[in-house]
mmCIF file of C-alpha atoms and ligand atoms in Angstrom:
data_model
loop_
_atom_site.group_PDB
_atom_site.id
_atom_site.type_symbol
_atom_site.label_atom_id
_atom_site.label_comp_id
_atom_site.label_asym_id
_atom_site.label_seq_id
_atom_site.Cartn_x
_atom_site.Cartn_y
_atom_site.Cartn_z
ATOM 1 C CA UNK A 7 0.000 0.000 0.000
ATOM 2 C CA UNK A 8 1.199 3.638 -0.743
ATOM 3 C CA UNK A 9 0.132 6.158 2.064
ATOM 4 C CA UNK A 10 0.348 9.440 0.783
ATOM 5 C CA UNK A 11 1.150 12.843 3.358
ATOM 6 C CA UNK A 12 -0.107 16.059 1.938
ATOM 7 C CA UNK A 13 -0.186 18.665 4.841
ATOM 8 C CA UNK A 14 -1.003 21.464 2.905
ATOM 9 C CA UNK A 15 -4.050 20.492 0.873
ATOM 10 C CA UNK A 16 -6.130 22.690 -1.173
ATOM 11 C CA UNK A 17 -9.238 22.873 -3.166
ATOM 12 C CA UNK A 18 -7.908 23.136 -6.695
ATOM 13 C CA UNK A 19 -10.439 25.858 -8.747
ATOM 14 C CA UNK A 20 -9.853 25.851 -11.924
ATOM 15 C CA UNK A 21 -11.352 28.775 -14.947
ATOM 16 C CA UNK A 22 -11.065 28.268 -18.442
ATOM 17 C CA UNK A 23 -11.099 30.960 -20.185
ATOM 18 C CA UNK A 24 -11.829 31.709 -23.950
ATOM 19 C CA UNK A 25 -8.661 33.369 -24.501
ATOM 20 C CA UNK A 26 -5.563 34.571 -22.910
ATOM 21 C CA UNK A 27 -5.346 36.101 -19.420
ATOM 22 C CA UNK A 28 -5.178 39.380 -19.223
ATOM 23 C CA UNK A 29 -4.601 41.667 -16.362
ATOM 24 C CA UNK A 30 -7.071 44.155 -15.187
ATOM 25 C CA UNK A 31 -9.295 43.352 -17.193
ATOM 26 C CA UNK A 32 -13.128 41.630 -17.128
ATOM 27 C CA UNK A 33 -13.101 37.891 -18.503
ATOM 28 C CA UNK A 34 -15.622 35.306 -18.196
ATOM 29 C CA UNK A 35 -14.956 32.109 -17.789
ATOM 30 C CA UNK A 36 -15.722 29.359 -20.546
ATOM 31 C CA UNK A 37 -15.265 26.590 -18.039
ATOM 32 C CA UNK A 38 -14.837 25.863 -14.349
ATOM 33 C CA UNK A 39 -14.115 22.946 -12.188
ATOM 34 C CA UNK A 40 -13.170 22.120 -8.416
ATOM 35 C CA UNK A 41 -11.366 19.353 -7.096
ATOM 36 C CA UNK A 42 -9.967 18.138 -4.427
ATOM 37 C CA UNK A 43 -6.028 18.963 -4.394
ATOM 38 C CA UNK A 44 -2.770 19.238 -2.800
ATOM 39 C CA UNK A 45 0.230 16.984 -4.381
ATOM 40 C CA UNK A 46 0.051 14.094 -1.891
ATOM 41 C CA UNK A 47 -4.009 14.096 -2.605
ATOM 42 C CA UNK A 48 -3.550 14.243 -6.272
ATOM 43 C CA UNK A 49 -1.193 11.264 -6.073
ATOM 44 C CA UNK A 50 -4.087 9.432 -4.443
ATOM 45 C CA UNK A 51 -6.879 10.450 -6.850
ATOM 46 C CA UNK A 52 -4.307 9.370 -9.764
ATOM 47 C CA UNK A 53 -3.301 5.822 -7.890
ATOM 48 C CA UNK A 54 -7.178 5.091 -6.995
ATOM 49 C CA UNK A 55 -7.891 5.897 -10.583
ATOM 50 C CA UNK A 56 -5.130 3.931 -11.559
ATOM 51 C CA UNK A 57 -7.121 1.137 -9.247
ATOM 52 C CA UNK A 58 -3.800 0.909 -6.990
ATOM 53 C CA UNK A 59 -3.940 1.160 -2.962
ATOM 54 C CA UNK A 60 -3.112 3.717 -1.125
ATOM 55 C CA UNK A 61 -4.245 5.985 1.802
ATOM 56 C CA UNK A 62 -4.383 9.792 2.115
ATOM 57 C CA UNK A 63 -3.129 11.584 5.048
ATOM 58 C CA UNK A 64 -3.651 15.039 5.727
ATOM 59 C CA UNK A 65 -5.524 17.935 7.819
ATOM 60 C CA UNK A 66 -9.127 18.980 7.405
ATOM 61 C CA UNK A 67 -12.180 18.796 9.272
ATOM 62 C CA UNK A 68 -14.908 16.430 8.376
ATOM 63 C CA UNK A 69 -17.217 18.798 6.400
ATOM 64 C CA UNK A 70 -14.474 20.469 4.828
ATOM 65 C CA UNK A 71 -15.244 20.697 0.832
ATOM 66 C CA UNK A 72 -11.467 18.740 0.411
ATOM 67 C CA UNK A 73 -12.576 15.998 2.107
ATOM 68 C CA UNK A 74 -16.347 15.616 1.201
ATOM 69 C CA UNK A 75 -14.969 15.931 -2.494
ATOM 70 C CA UNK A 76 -12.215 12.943 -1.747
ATOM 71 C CA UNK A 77 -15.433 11.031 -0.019
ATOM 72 C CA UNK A 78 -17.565 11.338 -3.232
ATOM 73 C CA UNK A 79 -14.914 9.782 -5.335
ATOM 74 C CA UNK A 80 -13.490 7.266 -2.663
ATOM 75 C CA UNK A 81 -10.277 7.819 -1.915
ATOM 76 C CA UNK A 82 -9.663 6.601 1.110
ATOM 77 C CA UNK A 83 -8.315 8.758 4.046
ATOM 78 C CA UNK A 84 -6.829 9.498 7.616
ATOM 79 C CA UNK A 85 -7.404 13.005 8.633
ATOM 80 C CA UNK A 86 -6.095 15.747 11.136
ATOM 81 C CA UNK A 87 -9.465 17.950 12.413
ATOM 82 C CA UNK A 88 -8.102 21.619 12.293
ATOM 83 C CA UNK A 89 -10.842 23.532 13.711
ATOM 84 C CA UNK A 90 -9.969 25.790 10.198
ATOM 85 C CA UNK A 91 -11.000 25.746 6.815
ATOM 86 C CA UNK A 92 -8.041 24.255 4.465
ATOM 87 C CA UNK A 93 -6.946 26.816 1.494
ATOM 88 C CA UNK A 94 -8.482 27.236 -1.856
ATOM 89 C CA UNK A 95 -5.779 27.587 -4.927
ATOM 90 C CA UNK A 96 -6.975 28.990 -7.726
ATOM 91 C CA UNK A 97 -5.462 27.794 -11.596
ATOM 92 C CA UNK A 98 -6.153 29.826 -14.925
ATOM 93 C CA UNK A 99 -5.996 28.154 -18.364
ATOM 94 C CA UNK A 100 -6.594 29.464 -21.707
ATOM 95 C CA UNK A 101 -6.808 27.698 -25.086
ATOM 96 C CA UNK A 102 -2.871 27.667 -26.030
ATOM 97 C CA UNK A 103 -2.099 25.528 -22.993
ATOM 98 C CA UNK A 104 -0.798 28.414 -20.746
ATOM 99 C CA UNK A 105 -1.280 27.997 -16.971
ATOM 100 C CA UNK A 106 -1.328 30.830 -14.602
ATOM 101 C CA UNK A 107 -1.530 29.441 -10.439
ATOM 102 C CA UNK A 108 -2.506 31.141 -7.293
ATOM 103 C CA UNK A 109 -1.618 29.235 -4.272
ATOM 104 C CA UNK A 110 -2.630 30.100 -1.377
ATOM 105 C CA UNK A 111 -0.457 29.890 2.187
ATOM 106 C CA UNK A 112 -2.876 27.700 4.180
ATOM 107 C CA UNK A 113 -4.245 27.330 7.868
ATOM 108 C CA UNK A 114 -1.556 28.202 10.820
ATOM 109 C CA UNK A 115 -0.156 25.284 12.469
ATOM 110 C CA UNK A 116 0.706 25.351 16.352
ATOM 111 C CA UNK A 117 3.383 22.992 17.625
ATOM 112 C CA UNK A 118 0.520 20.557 18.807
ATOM 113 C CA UNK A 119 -0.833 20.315 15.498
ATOM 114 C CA UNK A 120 2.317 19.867 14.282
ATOM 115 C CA UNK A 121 3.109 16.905 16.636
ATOM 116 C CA UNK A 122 -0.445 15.147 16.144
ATOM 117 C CA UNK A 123 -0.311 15.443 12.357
ATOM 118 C CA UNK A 124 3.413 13.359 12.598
ATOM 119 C CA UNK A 125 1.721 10.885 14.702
ATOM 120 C CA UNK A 126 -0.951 10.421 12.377
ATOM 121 C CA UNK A 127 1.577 9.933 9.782
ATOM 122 C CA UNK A 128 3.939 7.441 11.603
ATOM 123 C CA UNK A 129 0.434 5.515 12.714
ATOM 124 C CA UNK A 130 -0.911 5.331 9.159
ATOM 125 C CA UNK A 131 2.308 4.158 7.285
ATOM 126 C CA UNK A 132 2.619 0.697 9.383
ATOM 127 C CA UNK A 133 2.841 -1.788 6.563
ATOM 128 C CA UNK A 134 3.379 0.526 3.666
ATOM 129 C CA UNK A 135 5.205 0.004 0.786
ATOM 130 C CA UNK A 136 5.517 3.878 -0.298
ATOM 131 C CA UNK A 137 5.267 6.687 1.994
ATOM 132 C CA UNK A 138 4.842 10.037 -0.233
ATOM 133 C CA UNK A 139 5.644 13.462 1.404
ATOM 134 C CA UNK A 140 4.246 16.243 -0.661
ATOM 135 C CA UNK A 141 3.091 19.714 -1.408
ATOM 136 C CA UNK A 142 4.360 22.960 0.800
ATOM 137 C CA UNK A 143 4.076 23.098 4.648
ATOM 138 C CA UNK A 144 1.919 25.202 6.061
ATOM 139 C CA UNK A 145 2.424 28.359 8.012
ATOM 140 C CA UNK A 146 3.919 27.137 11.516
ATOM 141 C CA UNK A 147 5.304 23.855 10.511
ATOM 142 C CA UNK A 148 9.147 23.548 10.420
ATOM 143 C CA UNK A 149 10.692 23.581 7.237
ATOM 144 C CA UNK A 150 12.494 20.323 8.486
ATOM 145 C CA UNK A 151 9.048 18.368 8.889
ATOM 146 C CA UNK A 152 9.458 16.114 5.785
ATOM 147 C CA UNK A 153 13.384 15.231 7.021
ATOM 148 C CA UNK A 154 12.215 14.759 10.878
ATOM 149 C CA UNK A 155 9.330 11.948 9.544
ATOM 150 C CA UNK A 156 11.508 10.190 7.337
ATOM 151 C CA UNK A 157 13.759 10.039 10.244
ATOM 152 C CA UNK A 158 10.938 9.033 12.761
ATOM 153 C CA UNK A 159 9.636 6.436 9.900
ATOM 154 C CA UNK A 160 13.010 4.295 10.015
ATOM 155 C CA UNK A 161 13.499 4.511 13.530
ATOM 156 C CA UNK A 162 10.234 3.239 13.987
ATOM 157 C CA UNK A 163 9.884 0.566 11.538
ATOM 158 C CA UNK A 164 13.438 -0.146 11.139
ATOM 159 C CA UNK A 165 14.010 -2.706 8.594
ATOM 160 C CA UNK A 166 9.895 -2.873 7.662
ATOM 161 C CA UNK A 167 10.369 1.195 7.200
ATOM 162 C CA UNK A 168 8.809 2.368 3.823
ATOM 163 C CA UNK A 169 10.735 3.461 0.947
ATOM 164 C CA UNK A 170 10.155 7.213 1.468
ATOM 165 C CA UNK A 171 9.653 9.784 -1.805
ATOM 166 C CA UNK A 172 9.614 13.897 -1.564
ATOM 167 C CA UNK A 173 7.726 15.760 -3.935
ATOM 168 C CA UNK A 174 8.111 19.336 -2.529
ATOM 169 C CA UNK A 175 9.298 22.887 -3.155
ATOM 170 C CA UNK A 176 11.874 25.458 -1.705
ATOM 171 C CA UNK A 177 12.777 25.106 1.835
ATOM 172 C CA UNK A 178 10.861 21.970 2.802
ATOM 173 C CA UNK A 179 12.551 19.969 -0.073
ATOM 174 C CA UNK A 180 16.331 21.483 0.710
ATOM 175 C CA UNK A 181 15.582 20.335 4.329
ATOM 176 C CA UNK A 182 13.964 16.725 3.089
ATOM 177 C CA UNK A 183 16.776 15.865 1.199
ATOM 178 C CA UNK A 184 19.473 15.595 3.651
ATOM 179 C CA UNK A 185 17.378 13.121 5.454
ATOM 180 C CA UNK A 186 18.313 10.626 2.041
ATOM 181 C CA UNK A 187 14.646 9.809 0.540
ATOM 182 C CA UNK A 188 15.038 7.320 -1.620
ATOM 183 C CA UNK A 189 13.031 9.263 -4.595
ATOM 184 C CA UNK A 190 12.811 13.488 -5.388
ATOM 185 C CA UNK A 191 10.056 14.225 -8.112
ATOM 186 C CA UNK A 192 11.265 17.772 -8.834
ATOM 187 C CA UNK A 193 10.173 19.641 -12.374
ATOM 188 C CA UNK A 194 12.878 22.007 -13.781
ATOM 189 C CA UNK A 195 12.286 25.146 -11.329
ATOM 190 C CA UNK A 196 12.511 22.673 -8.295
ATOM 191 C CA UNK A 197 15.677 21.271 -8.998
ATOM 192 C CA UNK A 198 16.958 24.669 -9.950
ATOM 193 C CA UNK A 199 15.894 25.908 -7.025
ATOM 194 C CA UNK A 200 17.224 22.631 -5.166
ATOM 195 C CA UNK A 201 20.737 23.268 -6.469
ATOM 196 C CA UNK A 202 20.624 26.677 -5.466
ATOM 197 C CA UNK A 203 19.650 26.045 -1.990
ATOM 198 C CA UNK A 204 22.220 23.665 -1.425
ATOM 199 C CA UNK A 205 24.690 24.832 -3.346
ATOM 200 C CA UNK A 206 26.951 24.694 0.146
ATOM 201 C CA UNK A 207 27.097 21.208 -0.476
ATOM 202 C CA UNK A 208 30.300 19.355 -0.944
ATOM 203 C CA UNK A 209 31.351 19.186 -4.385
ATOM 204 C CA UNK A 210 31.383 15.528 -5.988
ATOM 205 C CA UNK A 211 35.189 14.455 -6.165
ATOM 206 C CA UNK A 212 37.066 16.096 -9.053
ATOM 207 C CA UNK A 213 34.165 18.468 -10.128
ATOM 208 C CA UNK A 214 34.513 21.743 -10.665
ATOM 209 C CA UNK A 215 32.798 24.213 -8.102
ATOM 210 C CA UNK A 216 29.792 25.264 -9.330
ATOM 211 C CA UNK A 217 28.168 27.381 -6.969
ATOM 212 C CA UNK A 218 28.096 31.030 -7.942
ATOM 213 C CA UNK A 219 28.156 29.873 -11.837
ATOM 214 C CA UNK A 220 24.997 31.544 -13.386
ATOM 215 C CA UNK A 221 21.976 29.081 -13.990
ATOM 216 C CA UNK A 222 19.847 28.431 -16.764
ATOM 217 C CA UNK A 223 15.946 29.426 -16.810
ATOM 218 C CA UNK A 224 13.684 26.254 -16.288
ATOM 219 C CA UNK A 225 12.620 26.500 -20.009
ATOM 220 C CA UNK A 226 16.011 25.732 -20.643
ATOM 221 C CA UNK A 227 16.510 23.233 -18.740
ATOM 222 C CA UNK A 228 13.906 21.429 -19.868
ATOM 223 C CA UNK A 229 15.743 21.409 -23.594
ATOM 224 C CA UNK A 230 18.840 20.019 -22.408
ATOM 225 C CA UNK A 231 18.826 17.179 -20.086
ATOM 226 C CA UNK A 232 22.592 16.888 -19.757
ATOM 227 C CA UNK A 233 22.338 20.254 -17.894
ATOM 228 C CA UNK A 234 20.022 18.213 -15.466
ATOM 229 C CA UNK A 235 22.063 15.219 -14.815
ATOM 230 C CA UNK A 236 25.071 17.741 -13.973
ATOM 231 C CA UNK A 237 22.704 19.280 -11.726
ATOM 232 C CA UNK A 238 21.822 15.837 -10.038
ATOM 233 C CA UNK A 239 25.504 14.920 -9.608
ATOM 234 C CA UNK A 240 25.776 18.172 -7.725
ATOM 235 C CA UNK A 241 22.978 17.525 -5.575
ATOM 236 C CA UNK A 242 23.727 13.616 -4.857
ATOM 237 C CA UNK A 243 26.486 14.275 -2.268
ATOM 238 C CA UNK A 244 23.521 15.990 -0.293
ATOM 239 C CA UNK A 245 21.596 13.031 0.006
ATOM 240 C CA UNK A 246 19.855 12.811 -3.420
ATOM 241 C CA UNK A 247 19.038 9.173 -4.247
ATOM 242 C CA UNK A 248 16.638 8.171 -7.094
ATOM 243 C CA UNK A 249 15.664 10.964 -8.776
ATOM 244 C CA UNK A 250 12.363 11.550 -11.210
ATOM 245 C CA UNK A 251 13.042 14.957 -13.632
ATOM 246 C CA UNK A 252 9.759 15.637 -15.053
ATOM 247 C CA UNK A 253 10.414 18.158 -17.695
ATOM 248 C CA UNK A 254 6.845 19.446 -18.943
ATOM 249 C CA UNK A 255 6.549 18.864 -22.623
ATOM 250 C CA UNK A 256 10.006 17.339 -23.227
ATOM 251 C CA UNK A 257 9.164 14.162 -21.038
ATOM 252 C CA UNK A 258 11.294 12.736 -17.868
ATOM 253 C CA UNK A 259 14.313 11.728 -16.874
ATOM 254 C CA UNK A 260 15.084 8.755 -14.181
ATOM 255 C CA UNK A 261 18.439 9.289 -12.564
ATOM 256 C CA UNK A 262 19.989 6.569 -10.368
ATOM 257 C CA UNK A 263 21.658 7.178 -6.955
ATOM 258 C CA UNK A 264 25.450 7.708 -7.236
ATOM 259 C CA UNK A 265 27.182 4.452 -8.166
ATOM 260 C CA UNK A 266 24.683 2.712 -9.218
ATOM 261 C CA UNK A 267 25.421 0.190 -12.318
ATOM 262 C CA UNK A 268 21.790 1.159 -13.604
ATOM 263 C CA UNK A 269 21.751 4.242 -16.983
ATOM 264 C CA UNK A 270 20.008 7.412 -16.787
ATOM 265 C CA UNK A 271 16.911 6.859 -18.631
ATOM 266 C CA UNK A 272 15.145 9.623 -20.507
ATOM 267 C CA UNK A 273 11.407 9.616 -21.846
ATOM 268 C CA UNK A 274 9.656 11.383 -24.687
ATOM 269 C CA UNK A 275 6.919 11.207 -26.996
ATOM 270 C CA UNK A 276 4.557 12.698 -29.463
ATOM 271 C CA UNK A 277 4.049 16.910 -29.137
ATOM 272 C CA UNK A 278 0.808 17.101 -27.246
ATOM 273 C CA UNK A 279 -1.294 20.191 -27.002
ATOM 274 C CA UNK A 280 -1.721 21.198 -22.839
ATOM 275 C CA UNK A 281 -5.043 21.884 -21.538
ATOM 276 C CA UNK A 282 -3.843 22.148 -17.813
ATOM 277 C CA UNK A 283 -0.197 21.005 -16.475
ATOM 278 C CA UNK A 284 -1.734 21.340 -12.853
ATOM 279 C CA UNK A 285 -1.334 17.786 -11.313
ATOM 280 C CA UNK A 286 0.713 16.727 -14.040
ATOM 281 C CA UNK A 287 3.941 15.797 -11.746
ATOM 282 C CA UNK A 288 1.814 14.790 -9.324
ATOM 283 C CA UNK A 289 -0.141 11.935 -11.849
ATOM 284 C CA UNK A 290 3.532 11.168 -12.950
ATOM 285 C CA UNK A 291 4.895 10.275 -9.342
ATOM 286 C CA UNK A 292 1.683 8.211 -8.892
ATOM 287 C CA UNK A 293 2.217 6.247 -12.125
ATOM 288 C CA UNK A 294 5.815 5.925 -11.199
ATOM 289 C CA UNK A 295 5.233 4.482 -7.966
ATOM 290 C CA UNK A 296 2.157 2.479 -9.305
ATOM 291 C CA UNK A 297 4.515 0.696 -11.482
ATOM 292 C CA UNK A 298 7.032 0.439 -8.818
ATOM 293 C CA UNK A 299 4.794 -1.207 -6.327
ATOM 294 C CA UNK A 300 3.723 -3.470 -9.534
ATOM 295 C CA UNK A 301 7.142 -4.725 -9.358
ATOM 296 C CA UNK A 302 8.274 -2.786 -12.205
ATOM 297 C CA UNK A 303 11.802 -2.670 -14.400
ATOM 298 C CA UNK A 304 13.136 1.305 -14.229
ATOM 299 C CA UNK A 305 12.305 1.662 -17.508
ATOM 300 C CA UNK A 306 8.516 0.651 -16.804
ATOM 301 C CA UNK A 307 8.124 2.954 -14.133
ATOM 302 C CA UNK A 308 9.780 6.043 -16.199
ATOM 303 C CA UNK A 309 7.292 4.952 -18.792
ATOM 304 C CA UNK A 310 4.181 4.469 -16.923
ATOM 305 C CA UNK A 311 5.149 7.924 -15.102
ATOM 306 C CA UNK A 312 5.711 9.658 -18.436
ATOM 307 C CA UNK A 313 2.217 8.284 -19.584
ATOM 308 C CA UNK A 314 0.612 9.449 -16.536
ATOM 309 C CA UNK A 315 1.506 13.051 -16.786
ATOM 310 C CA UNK A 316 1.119 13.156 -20.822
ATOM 311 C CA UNK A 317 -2.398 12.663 -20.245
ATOM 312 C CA UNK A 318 -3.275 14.477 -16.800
ATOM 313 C CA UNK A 319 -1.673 17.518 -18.688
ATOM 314 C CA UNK A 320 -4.474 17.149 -21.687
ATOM 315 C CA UNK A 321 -7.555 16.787 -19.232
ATOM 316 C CA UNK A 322 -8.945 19.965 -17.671
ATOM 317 C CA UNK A 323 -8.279 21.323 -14.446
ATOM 318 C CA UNK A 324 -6.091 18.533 -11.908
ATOM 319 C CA UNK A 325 -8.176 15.625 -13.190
ATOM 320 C CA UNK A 326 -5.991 12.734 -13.139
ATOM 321 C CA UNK A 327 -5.925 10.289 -15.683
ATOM 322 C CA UNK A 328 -7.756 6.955 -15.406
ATOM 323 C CA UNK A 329 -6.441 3.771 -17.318
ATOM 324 C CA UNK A 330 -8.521 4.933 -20.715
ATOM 325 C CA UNK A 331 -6.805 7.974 -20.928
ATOM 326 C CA UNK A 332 -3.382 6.273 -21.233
ATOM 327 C CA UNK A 333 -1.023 6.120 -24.121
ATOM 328 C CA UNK A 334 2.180 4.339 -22.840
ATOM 329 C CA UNK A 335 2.741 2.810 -26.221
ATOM 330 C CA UNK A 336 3.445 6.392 -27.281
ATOM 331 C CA UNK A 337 6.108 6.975 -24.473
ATOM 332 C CA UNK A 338 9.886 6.324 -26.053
ATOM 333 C CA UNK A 339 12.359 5.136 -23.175
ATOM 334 C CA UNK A 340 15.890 4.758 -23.665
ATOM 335 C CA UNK A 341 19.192 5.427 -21.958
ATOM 336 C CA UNK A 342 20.932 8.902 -22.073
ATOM 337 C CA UNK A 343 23.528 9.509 -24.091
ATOM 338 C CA UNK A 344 24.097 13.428 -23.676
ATOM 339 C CA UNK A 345 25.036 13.437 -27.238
ATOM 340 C CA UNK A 346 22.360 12.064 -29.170
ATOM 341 C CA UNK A 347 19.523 13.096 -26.307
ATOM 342 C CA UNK A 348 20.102 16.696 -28.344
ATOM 343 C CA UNK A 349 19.960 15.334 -31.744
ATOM 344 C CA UNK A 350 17.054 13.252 -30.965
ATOM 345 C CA UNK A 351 14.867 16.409 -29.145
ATOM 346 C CA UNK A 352 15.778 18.973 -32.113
ATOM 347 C CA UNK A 353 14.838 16.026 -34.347
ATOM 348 C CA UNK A 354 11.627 15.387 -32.778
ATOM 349 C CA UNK A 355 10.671 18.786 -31.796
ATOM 350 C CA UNK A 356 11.532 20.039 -35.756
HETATM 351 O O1 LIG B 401 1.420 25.008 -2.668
HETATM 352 P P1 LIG B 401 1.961 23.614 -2.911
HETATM 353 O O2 LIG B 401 1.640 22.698 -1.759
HETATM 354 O O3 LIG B 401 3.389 23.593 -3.304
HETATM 355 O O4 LIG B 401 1.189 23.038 -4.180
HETATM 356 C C1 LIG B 401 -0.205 22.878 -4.130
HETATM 357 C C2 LIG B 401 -0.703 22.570 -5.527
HETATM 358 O O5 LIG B 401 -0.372 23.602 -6.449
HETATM 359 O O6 LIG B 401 -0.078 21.377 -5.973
HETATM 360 C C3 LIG B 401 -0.985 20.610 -6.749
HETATM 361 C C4 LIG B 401 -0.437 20.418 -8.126
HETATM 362 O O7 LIG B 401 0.793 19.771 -8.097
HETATM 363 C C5 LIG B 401 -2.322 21.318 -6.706
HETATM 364 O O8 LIG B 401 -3.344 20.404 -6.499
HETATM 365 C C6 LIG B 401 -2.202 22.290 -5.566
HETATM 366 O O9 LIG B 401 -3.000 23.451 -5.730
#
């Protein structure tokens, strides 16, 4: 079973509108949807449509609308009664696949909070495979949170402890990773942002210093993967292990923990049109660790991953995909070679 830990969830509203945003101005919407959201939930919604266990952790009180809406479509769940509504994020789409997103900060968390919401946690991931930490902390809850459960996870379980992934942002994922998950989902800006953060970190043997060099813009990032492996190598000596790159249109990358006999694997296929990217990484951890828990090669996970978030990026709002929606046959997965990885993206993208 795969308990997912989102304590920070949201209701996800989503508007479509007719054309592009624009500022100041009156628009009316051609669409609208609500759902419940938050990373760790959307990796639920995407493994229970996916038809694979799992169990959602996270704060809300009974009648919030984030857990009547995870009620209607069965997810099951542990929750945390805040006395407080959760947040509502708001996403924008317009026709050409642009997506503009509002997040709010989320209820205030006290220290007892804090310590009953870790308890729930450590309770609810007794016998689980997968133990996903994800989304932004809320106000009030130490930046360390995600490193301090791991922690707390293998003490308690020992050698029955979950493999543990992060799928996080800024300061709670710096902190995370030094506490060794065994799997980071980050998209371009995270892992930017990642390097940047702990760009204190001891250089890997025989590399030259990077810190202080200037970095390239996610977009670009996304266009050259070897930039993204040298970021990974940078980051490893940290306490990065398996690593999932999801890199919007251009597809993912798989990187193995340092020594490991295994290749970076990269994924691609077919240009797809975006309707809304929301959820996307989320769908492709949940396919990922579907495939995992499936007893999956790499190269199966990076492709069920890959297929996941191809398709939750061409439904509306954070819908995540159900088995119909899936193309994996479309998905190419093969190992890196930082060589022809260029020829074959100007190639395909041409
Ligand atoms: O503010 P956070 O916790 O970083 O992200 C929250 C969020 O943007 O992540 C999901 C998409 O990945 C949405 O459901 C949700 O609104």
């Amino acid at each position: 079973m795969i308990v997912t830990v989102t304590p920070n969830p949201s209701l996800d509203r989503t508007i479509e509108l007719p054309g592009p945003l624009i500022p100041g101005e009156l628009q009316r919407a051609a669409g609208q949807s609500v759902e419940s959201g938050g990373k760790g939930v959307n990796v639920s919604r995407a493994l229970s449509a996916a038809g694979a266990g799992n169990l959602a952790v996270l704060p809300g009180d009974p009648s919030d609308p984030v857990l009547v809406g995870l009620a209607e479509i069965q997810v099951p769940f542990r929750s945390l009664p805040l006395g407080a509504p959760l947040r509502t994020n708001i996403t924008i789409t317009d026709p050409q696949g642009t997506t503009t997103k509002i997040n709010e900060a989320g209820p205030r968390f006290g220290h007892q909070l804090t310590a009953a919401l870790e308890e729930l946690i450590l309770h609810a991931a007794e016998g689980a495979s997968w133990v996903v930490l994800a989304g932004s902390l809320p106000p009030g809850v130490p930046d360390d949170f995600y490193a301090r459960v791991a922690g707390q996870l293998r003490s308690r379980y020992g050698t029955q402890a979950p493999r543990i992934a992060v799928d996080a942002s800024g300061p709670a994922l710096a902190a995370a990773v030094a506490a060794r998950p065994d799997l980071i989902k980050p998209n371009a800006e995270e892992l930017l942002d990642l390097h940047r953060r702990v760009a204190g970190a001891p250089a890997r043997a025989g590399a030259p210093a990077r810190a202080g060099a200037p970095q390239p813009a996610p977009a670009e990032l996304e266009r050259h993967p070897d930039l993204v492996v040298d970021l990974l190598r940078d980051l490893q000596p940290a306490g990065v292990r398996t690593a999932l790159v999801t890199l919007g249109a251009r597809g993912a990358l798989l990187i193995p923990p340092a020594g490991s006999a295994d290749p970076v694997l990269c994924a691609y296929g077919p240009p797809l049109t975006a309707r809304s990217t929301v959820g996307a990484g989320d769908a492709s951890l949940a396919g990922y660790l579907a495939a995992h828990q499936a007893g999956g090669t790499a190269e199966d996970c990076l492709r069920q991953a890959t297929a996941q978030g191809r398709a939750a990026a061409s439904l509306p709002g954070s819908t995540m995909p159900a088995p119909g929606d899936l193309t994996p046959s479309d998905v190419v997965v093969e190992a890196f070679h930082p060589d022809s990885e260029r020829h074959h993206h100007e190639h395909h993208h041409h």
